[in-house]
Coordinates of C-alpha atoms (C1' of nucleotides) in Angstrom, one line a residue:
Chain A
X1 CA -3.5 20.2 43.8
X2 CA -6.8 21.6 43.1
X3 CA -9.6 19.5 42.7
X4 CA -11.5 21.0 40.3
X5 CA -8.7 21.1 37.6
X6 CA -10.1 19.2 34.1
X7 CA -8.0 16.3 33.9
X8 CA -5.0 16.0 31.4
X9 CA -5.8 14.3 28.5
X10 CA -5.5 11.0 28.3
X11 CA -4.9 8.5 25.3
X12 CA -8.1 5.7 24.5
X13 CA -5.4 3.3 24.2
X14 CA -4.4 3.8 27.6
X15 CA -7.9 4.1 29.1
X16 CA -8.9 0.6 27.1
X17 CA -5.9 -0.8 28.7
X18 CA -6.2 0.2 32.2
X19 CA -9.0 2.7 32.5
X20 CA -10.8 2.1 36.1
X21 CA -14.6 3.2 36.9
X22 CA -14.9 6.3 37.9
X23 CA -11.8 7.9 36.8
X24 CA -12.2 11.6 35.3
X25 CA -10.8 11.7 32.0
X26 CA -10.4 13.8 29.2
X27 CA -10.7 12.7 25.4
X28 CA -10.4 14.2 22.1
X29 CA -11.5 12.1 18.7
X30 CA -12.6 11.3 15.7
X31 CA -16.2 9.9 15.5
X32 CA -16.3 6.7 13.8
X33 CA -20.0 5.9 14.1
X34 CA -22.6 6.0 16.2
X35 CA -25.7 4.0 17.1
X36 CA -28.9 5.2 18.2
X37 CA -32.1 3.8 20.0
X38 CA -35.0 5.7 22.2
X39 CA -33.4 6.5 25.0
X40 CA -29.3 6.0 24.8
X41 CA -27.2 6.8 21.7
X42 CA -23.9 4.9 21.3
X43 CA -20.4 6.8 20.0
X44 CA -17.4 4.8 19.1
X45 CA -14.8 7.2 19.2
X46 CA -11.5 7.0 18.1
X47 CA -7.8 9.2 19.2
X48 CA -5.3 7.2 16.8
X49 CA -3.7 5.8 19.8
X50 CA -5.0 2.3 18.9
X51 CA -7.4 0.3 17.0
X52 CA -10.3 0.1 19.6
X53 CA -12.7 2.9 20.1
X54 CA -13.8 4.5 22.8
X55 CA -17.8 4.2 23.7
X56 CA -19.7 7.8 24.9
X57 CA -22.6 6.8 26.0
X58 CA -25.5 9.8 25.4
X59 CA -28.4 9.6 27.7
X60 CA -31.9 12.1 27.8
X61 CA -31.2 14.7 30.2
X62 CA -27.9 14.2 30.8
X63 CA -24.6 16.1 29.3
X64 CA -24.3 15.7 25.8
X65 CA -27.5 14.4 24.9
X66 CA -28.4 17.9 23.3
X67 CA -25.4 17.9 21.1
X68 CA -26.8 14.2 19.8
X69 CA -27.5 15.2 16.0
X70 CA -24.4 17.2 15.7
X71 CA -21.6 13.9 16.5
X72 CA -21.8 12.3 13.0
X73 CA -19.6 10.0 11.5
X74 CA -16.4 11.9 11.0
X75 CA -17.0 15.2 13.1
X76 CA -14.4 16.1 16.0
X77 CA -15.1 15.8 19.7
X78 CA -13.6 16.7 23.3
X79 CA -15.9 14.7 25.6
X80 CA -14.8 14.8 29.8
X81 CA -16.4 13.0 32.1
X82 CA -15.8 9.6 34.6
X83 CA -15.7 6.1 32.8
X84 CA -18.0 4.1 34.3
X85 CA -17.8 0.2 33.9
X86 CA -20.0 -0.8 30.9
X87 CA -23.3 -2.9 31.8
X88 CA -23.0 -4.9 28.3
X89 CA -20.2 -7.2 26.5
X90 CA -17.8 -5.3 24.1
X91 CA -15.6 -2.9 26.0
X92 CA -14.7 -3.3 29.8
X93 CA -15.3 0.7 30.3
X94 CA -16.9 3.7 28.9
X95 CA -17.7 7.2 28.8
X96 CA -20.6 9.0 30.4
X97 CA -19.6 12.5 29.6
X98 CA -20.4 15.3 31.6
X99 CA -19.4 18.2 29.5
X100 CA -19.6 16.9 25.4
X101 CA -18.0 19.6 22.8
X102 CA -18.6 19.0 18.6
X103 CA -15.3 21.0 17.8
X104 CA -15.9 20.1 14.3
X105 CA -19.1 18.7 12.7
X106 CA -18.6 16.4 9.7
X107 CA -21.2 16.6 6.6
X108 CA -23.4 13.3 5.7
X109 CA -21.1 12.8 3.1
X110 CA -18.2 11.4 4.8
X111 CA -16.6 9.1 2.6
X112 CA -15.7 6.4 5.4
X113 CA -18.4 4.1 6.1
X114 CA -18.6 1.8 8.3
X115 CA -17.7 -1.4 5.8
X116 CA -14.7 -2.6 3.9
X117 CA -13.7 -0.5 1.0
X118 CA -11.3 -1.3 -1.6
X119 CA -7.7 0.1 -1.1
X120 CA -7.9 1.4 -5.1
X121 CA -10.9 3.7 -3.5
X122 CA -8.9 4.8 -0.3
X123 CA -6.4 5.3 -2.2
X124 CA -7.9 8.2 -4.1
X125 CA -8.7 10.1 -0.1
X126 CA -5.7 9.7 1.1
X127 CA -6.2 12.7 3.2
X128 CA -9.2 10.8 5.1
X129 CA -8.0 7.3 4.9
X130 CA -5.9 7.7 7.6
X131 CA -9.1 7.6 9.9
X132 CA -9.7 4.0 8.6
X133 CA -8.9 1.0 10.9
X134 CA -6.4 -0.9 8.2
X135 CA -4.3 2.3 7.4
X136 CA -4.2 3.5 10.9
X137 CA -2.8 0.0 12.0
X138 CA -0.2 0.3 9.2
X139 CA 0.7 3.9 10.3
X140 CA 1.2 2.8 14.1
X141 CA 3.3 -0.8 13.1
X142 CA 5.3 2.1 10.2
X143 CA 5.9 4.1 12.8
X144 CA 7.0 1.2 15.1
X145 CA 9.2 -0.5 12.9
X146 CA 10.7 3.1 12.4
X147 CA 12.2 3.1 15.3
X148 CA 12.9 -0.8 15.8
X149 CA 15.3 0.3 12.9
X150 CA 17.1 2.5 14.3
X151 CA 17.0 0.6 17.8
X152 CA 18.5 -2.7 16.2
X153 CA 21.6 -0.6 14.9
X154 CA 22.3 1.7 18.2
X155 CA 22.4 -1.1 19.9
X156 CA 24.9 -2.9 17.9
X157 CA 27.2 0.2 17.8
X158 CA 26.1 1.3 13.7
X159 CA 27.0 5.1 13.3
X160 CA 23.6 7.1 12.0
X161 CA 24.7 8.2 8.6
X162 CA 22.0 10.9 7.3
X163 CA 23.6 10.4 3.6
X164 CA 22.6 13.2 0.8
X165 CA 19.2 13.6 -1.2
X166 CA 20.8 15.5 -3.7
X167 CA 23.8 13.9 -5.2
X168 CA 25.7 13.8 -7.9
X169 CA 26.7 9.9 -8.1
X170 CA 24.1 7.5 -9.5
X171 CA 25.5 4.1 -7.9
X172 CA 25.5 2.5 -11.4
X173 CA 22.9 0.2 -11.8
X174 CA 20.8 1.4 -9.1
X175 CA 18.2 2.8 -11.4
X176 CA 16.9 5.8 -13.3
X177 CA 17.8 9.1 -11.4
X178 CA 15.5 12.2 -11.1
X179 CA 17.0 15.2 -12.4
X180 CA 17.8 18.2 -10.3
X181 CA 18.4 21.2 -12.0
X182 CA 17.2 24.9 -12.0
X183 CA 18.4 25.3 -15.3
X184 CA 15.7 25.9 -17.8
X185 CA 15.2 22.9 -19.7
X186 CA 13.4 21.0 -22.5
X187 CA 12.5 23.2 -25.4
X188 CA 14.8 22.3 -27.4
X189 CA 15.5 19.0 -26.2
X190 CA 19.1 19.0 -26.5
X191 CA 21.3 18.0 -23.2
X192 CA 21.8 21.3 -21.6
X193 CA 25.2 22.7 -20.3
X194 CA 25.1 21.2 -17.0
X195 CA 28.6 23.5 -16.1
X196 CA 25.8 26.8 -16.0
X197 CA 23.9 24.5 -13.9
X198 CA 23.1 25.2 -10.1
X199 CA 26.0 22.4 -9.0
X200 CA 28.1 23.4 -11.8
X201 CA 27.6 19.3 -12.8
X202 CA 24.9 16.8 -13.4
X203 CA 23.1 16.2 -10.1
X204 CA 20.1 14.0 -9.1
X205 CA 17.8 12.2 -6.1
X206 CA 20.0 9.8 -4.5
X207 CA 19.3 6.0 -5.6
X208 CA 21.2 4.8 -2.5
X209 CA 23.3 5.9 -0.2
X210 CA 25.7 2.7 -0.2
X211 CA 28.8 4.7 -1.4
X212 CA 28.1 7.2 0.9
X213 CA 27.9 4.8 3.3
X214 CA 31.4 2.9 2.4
X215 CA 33.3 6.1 3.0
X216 CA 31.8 6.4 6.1
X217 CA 32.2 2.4 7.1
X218 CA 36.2 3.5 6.0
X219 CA 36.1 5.5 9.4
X220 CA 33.6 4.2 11.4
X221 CA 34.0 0.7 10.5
X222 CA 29.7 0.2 11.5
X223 CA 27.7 2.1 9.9
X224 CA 23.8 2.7 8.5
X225 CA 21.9 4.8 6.3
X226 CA 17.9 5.4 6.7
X227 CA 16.1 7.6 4.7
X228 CA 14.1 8.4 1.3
X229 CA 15.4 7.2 -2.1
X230 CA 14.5 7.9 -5.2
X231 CA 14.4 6.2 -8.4
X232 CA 12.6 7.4 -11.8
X233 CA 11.7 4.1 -13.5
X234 CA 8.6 3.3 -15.3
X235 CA 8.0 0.5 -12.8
X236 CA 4.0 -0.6 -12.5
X237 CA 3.7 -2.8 -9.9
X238 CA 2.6 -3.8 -6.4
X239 CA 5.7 -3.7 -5.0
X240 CA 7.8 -0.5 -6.8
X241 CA 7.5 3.1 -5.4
X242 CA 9.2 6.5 -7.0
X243 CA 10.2 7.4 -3.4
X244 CA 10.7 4.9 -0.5
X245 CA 12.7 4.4 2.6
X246 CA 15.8 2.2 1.9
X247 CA 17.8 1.0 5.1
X248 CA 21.5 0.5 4.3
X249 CA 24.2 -0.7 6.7
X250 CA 27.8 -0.9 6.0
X251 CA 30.4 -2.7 7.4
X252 CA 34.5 -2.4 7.4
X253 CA 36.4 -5.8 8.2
X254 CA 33.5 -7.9 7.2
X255 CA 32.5 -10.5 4.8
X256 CA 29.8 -11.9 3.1
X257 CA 29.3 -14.5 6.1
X258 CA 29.2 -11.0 8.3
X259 CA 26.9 -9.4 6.2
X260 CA 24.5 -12.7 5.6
X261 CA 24.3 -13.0 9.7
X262 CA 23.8 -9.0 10.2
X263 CA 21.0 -9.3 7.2
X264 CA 19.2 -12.4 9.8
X265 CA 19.6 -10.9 12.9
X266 CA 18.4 -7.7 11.5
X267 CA 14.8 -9.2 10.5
X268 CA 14.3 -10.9 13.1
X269 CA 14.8 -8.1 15.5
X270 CA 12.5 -5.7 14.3
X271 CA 9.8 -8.4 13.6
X272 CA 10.1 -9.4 17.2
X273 CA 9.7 -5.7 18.3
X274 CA 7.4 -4.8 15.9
X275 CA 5.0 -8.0 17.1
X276 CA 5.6 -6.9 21.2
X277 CA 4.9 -3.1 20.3
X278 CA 1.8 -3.5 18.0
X279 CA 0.0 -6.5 19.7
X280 CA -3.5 -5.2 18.7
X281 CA -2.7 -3.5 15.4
X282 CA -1.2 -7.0 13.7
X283 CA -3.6 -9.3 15.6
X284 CA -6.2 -7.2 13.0
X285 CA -3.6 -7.6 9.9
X286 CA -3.9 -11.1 11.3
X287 CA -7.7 -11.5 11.5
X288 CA -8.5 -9.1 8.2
X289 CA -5.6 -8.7 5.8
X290 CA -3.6 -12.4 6.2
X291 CA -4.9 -15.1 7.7
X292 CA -2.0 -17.0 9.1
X293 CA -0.2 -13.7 9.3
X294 CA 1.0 -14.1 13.2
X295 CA 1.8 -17.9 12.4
X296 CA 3.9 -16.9 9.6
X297 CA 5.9 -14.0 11.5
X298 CA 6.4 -16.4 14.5
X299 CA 7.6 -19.0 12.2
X300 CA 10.5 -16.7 11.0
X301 CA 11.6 -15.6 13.8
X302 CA 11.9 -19.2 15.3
X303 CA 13.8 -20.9 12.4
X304 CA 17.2 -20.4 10.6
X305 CA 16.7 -18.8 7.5
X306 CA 17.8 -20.5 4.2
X307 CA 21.3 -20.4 2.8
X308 CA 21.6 -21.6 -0.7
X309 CA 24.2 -20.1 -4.0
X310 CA 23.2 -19.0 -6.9
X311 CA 24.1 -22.3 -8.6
X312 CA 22.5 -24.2 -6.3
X313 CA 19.7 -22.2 -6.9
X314 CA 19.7 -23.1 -11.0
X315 CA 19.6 -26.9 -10.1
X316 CA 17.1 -26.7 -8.2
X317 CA 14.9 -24.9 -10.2
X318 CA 16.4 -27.0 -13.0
X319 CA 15.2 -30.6 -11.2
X320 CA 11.8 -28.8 -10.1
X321 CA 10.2 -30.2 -13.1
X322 CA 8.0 -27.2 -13.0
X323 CA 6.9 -25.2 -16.1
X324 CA 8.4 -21.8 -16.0
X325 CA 7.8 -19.8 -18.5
X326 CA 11.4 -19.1 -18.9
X327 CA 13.4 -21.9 -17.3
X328 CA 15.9 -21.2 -15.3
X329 CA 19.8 -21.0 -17.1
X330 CA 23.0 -20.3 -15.5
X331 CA 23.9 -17.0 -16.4
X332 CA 20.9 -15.4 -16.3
X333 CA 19.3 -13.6 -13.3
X334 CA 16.6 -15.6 -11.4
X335 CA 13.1 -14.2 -12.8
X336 CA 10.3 -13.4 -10.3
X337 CA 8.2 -16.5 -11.2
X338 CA 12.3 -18.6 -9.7
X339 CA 12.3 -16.2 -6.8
X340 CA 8.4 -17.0 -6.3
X341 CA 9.1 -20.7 -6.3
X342 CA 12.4 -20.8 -4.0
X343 CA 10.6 -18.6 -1.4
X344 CA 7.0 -20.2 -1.3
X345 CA 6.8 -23.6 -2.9
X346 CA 10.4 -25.1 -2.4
X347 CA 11.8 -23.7 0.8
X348 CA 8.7 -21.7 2.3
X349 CA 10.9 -19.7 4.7
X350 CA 13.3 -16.3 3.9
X351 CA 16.1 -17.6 1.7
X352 CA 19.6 -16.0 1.0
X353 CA 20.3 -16.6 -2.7
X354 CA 24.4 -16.1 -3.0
X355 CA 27.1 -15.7 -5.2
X356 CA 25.5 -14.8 -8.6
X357 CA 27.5 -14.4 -12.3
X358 CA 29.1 -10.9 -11.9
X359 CA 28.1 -10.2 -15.4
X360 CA 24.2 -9.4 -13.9
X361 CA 25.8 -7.6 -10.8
X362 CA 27.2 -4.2 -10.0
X363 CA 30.3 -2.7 -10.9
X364 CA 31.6 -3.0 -7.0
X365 CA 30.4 -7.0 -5.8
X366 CA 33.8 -8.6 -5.2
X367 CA 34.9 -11.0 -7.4
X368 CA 35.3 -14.3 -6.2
X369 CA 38.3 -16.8 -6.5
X370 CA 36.5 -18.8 -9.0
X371 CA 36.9 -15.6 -11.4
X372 CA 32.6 -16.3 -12.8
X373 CA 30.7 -15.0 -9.7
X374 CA 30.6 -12.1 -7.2
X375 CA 30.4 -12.3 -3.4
X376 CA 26.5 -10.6 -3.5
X377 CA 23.4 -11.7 -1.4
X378 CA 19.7 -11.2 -2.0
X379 CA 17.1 -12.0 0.5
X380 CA 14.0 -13.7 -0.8
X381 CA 10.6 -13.5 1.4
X382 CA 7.5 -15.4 0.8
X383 CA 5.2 -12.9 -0.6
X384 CA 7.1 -10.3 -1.7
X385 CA 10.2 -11.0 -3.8
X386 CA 13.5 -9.2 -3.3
X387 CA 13.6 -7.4 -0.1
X388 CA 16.9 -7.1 0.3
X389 CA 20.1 -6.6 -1.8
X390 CA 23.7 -6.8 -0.8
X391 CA 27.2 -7.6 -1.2
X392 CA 30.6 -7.7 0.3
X393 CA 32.4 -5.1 -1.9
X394 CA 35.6 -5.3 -4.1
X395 CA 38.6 -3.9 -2.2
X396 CA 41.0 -4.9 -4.1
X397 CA 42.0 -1.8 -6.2
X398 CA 43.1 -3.4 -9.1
X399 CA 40.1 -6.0 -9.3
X400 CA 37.9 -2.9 -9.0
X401 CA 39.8 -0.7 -12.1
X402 CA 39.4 -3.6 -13.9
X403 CA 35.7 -4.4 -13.0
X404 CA 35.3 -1.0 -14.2
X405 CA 37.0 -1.3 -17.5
X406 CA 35.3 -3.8 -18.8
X407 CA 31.8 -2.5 -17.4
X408 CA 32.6 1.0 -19.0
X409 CA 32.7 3.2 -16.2
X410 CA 34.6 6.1 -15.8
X411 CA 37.2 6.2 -13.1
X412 CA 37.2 10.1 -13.1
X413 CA 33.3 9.9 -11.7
X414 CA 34.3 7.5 -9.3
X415 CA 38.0 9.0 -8.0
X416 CA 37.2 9.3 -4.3
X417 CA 35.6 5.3 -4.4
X418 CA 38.7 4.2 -5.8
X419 CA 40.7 6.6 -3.6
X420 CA 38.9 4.8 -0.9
X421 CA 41.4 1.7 -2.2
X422 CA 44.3 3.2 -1.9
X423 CA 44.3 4.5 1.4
X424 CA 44.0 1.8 4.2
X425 CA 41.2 -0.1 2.1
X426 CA 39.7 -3.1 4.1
X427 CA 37.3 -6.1 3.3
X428 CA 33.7 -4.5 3.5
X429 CA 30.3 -5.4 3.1
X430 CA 26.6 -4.2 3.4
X431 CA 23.2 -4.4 2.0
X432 CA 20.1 -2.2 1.3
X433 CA 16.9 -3.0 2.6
X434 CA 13.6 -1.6 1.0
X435 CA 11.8 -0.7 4.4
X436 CA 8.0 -0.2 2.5
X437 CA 8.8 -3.9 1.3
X438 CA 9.4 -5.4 5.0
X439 CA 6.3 -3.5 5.9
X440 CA 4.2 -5.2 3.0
X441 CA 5.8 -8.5 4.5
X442 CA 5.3 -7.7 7.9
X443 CA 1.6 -6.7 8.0
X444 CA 0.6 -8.6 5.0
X445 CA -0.5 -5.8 2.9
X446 CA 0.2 -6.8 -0.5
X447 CA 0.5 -3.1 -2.4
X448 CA 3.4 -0.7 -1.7
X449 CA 0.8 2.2 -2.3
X450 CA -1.0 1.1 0.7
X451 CA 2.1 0.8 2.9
X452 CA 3.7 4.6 2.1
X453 CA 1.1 7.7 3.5
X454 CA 1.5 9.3 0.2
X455 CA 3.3 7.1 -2.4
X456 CA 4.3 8.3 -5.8
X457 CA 4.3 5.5 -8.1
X458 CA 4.2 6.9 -12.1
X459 CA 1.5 9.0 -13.2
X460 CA 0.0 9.2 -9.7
X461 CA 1.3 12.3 -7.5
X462 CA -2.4 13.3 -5.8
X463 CA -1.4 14.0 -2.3
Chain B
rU1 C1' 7.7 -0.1 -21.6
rC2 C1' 5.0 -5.0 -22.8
rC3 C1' 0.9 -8.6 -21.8
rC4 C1' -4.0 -9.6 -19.5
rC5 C1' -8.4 -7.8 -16.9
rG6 C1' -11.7 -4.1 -15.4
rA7 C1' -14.8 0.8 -15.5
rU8 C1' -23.0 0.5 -13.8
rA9 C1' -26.0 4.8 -7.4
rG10 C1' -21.6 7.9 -2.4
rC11 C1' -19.2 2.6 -1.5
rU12 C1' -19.1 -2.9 -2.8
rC13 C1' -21.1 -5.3 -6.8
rA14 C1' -25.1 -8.0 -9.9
rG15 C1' -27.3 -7.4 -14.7
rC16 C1' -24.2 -9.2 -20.5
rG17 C1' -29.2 -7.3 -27.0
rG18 C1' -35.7 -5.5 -25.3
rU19 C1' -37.4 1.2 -21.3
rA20 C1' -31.6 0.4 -14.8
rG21 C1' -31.1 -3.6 -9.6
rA22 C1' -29.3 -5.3 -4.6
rG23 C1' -26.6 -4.7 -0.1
rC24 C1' -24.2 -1.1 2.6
rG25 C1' -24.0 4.3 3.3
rG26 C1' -27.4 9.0 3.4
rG27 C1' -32.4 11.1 4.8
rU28 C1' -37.2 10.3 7.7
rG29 C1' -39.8 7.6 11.4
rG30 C1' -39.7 3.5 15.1
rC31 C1' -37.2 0.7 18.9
rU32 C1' -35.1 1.0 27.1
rG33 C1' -27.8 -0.7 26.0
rU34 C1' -26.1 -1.2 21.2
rU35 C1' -21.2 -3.8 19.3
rA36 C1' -20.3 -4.0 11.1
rA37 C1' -27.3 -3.1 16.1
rC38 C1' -32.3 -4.0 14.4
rC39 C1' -37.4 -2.8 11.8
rA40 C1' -40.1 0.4 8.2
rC41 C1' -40.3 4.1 4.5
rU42 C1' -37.4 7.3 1.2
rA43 C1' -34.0 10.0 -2.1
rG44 C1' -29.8 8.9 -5.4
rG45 C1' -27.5 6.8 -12.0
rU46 C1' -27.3 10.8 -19.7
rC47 C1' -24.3 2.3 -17.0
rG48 C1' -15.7 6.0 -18.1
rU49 C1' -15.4 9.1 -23.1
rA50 C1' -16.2 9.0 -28.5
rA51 C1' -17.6 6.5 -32.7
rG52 C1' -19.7 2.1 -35.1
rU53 C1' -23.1 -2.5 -35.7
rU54 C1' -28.6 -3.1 -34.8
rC55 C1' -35.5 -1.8 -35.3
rG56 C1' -33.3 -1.5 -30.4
rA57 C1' -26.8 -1.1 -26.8
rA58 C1' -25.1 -0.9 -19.8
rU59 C1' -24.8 -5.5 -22.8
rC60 C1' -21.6 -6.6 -29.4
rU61 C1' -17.1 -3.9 -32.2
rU62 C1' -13.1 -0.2 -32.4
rA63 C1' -10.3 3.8 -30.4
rC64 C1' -9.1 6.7 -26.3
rU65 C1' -8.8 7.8 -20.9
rC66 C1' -8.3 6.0 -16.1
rG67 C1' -7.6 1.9 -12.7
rG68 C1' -6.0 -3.1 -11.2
rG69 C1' -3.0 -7.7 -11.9
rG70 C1' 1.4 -9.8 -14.1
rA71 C1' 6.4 -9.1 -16.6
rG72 C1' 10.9 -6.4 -17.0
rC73 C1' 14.0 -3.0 -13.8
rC74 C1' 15.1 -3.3 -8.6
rA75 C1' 14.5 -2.3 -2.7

RNA sequence: UCCCCGAUAGCUCAGCGGUAGAGCGGGUGGCUGUUAACCACUAGGUCGUAAGUUCGAAUCUUACUCGGGGAGCCA
């Protein structure tokens, strides 16, 4: 091996971790500030790899020192050199380079300083936000809990279903579709012929995959969907995107029971492995974003979450004796301020809400025997609401024609899902998780536009 | 879509009827190792837009634009 070689680059987080003096190493970074006195200037330099910078230490007469007023806040750098162990308190090692390139210099304008901004204001760079400490933590636990989804349902034996963007079922009730058409359309305002159109019928952005997801369960009998969904309503709040991830698994020969124990196992799982992963990057959502943050996570994945029915749910809010400003009725779907209560006054834990009135759920939520509610399951969370949505679905094909009688749906748009009745139906059950809401609730961040790298929310498409 | 709140320097905000301020960031100089370093000096603003009330408007009124929070819809 020849001696000389330049060493391979090496990540900061691996050097912070177990870096030794006198090591040759090879960095590449962002500059994130810099500090100067007389005689030594200090660089805290950053790769992505982690939350902690890197310190180059610049010194008269030695490498680097020349380039000094080029390395501003922002600009680029490849820096080799040995670490050496660091004199002072802060950092166990640092760099002393001996060769110190400016690939790219960054004006005195950089927006980042060092400082907290406001998320409204990082919002609007996008493009350089990234190179903050909060967002880069959020990309590393997103990119984390990415995979902790798809490791939870390997394991378990789920089948990877990739299900359409483009399709032409609308999951009734799922929401508002965006249109997909490449017909030219909206002068005169009139529906156009959709039989001219590209698909030769009305097609849109998927809303969820679920139905997808059933046929597949029909074969496979464990499956999952992970990927974008869209929906086009004039939602404007902290906690609705135009486009987010939605996680849905599907299960053949299961019940709501199945389905309520797959929905508790599954949180807690990719908490846990989010929390070993990202030690550093959620001990800072911890410190700066939620105090309590760690405590909380911990908490969850130590106790059983809460079971309670929809009924049960109206009595309690019912004997609360607190002033809602629209109490609670039977019949009527739990508003955000009931959720808010249930969740983080009453129970202060996840809570499974089941068995609602199937005249405020879906077409396809079996009916139960009582003949007023449907076998359906939301998952409540301190903090943020709703984040997950399920059901064991109506199998019975008869219950289902009728369901969708008297909900006036057409049984021609929906011939392969009632197909899926006829021919070796089974009892089945899933749920759809919103994956930007389990990331607000895991890291604490309390806006889905700071949880998504580019979010579209409506009105605001800027990146 | 509805309700509430906001918009002042590059950023975070104070000023709330009498000729525009601070901290941070930027620039310059100083400081033998700093950790959101420190010290001194300095440059930045037709106070979101338009109209109105007033001797006088950043400040009061109205409309609009944009943003935030909440509601509904849901994940």
């Amino acid at each position: 091996m020849a001696e000389s070689a330049q060493p391979a680059e090496t990540g900061i987080a691996v050097l912070l971790a177990g870096g030794r003096p006198g090591q040759q190493v090879l960095v590449r970074g962002w500059v994130r500030t810099r500090r100067d006195s007389k005689d030594v200037t200090f660089i805290e330099l950053n790769d992505g790899s982690c939350l902690e910078n890197l310190q180059v230490v610049l010194e008269p007469g030695r490498p680097g020192w020349e380039a000094r007023d080029d390395v501003t806040t922002g600009a680029s750098l490849v820096v080799s050199g040995p670490l050496v162990e660091s004199p002072a308190a802060g950092q166990p090692v640092e760099l002393r380079p001996e060769s110190l390139e400016v690939t790219g210099g960054s004006e005195d304008d950089f927006p980042l300083q060092k400082k907290r901004h406001g998320f409204e204001y990082l919002r609007t760079i996008a493009h350089l936000r990234v190179r903050s400490n909060t967002f880069g933590a959020l990309a590393r636990v997103r990119n984390s809990l990415f995979t902790q989804v798809h490791g939870f349902f390997q394991e378990r034996g789920f089948l990877f279903l990739p299900a359409p963007i483009i399709t032409a079922s609308d999951a009734e009730g799922a929401g508002e579709m965006f249109r997909v058409t490449t017909l030219d359309w909206g002068r005169g305002g009139e529906e156009p012929d959709y039989s001219r159109d590209f698909f030769g019928q009305k097609a849109g952005l998927t809303v969820s995959g679920q139905l997808e997801a059933e046929i597949f369960a029909q074969a496979f009998q464990k499956v999952y969907t992970f990927g974008p969904t869209f929906r086009a309503e004039n939602s404007n709040t902290s906690r609705h995107a135009a486009e987010f991830w939605m996680i849905e698994p599907e299960m053949a020969f299961a019940g709501l029971e199945d389905n309520l124990r797959l929905a508790e196992d599954f949180i807690k799982a990719v908490i846990g492995g989010v929390l070993e992963q990202c030690p550093g990057d959620m001990g800072f959502f911890d410190a700066r974003i939620e105090k309590g943050l760690l405590e909380k996570l911990t908490h969850v994945l130590e106790s059983p979450f809460e079971t309670i029915t929809y009924t049960e749910a109206v009595r309690l809010l019912e004997e609360s004796g607190e002033k809602f400003e629209f109490p609670a009725a039977w019949g009527h779907d739990l508003q955000s301020e009931h959720e808010r209560y249930l969740a983080e006054k009453k129970l202060r834990r996840p809570v499974f809400v089941t068995d609602y009135p199937k005249d405020i759920k879906a077409f396809y939520m079996r009916m139960n025997p009582d003949g007023k509610t449907v076998a359906a399951m939301d998952l409540l969370v301190p903090g943020v609401g709703e984040i997950i949505g399920g059901s064991q679905r109506e199998e019975r094909l008869e219950n289902l024609r009728r369901r969708m009688d008297s909900m006036d749906i057409s049984p021609e748009e929906y011939w392969w899902y009632l197909d899926l009745r006829r021919y070796g139906s089974t009892p089945h059950s899933g749920f759809g998780v919103g994956f930007e809401r389990l990331l607000m609730y895991i890291t604490g961040l309390g806006n889905i536009r700071d949880v998504i790298p580019f979010p579209r929310t409506p009105g605001n498409i800027g990146f």
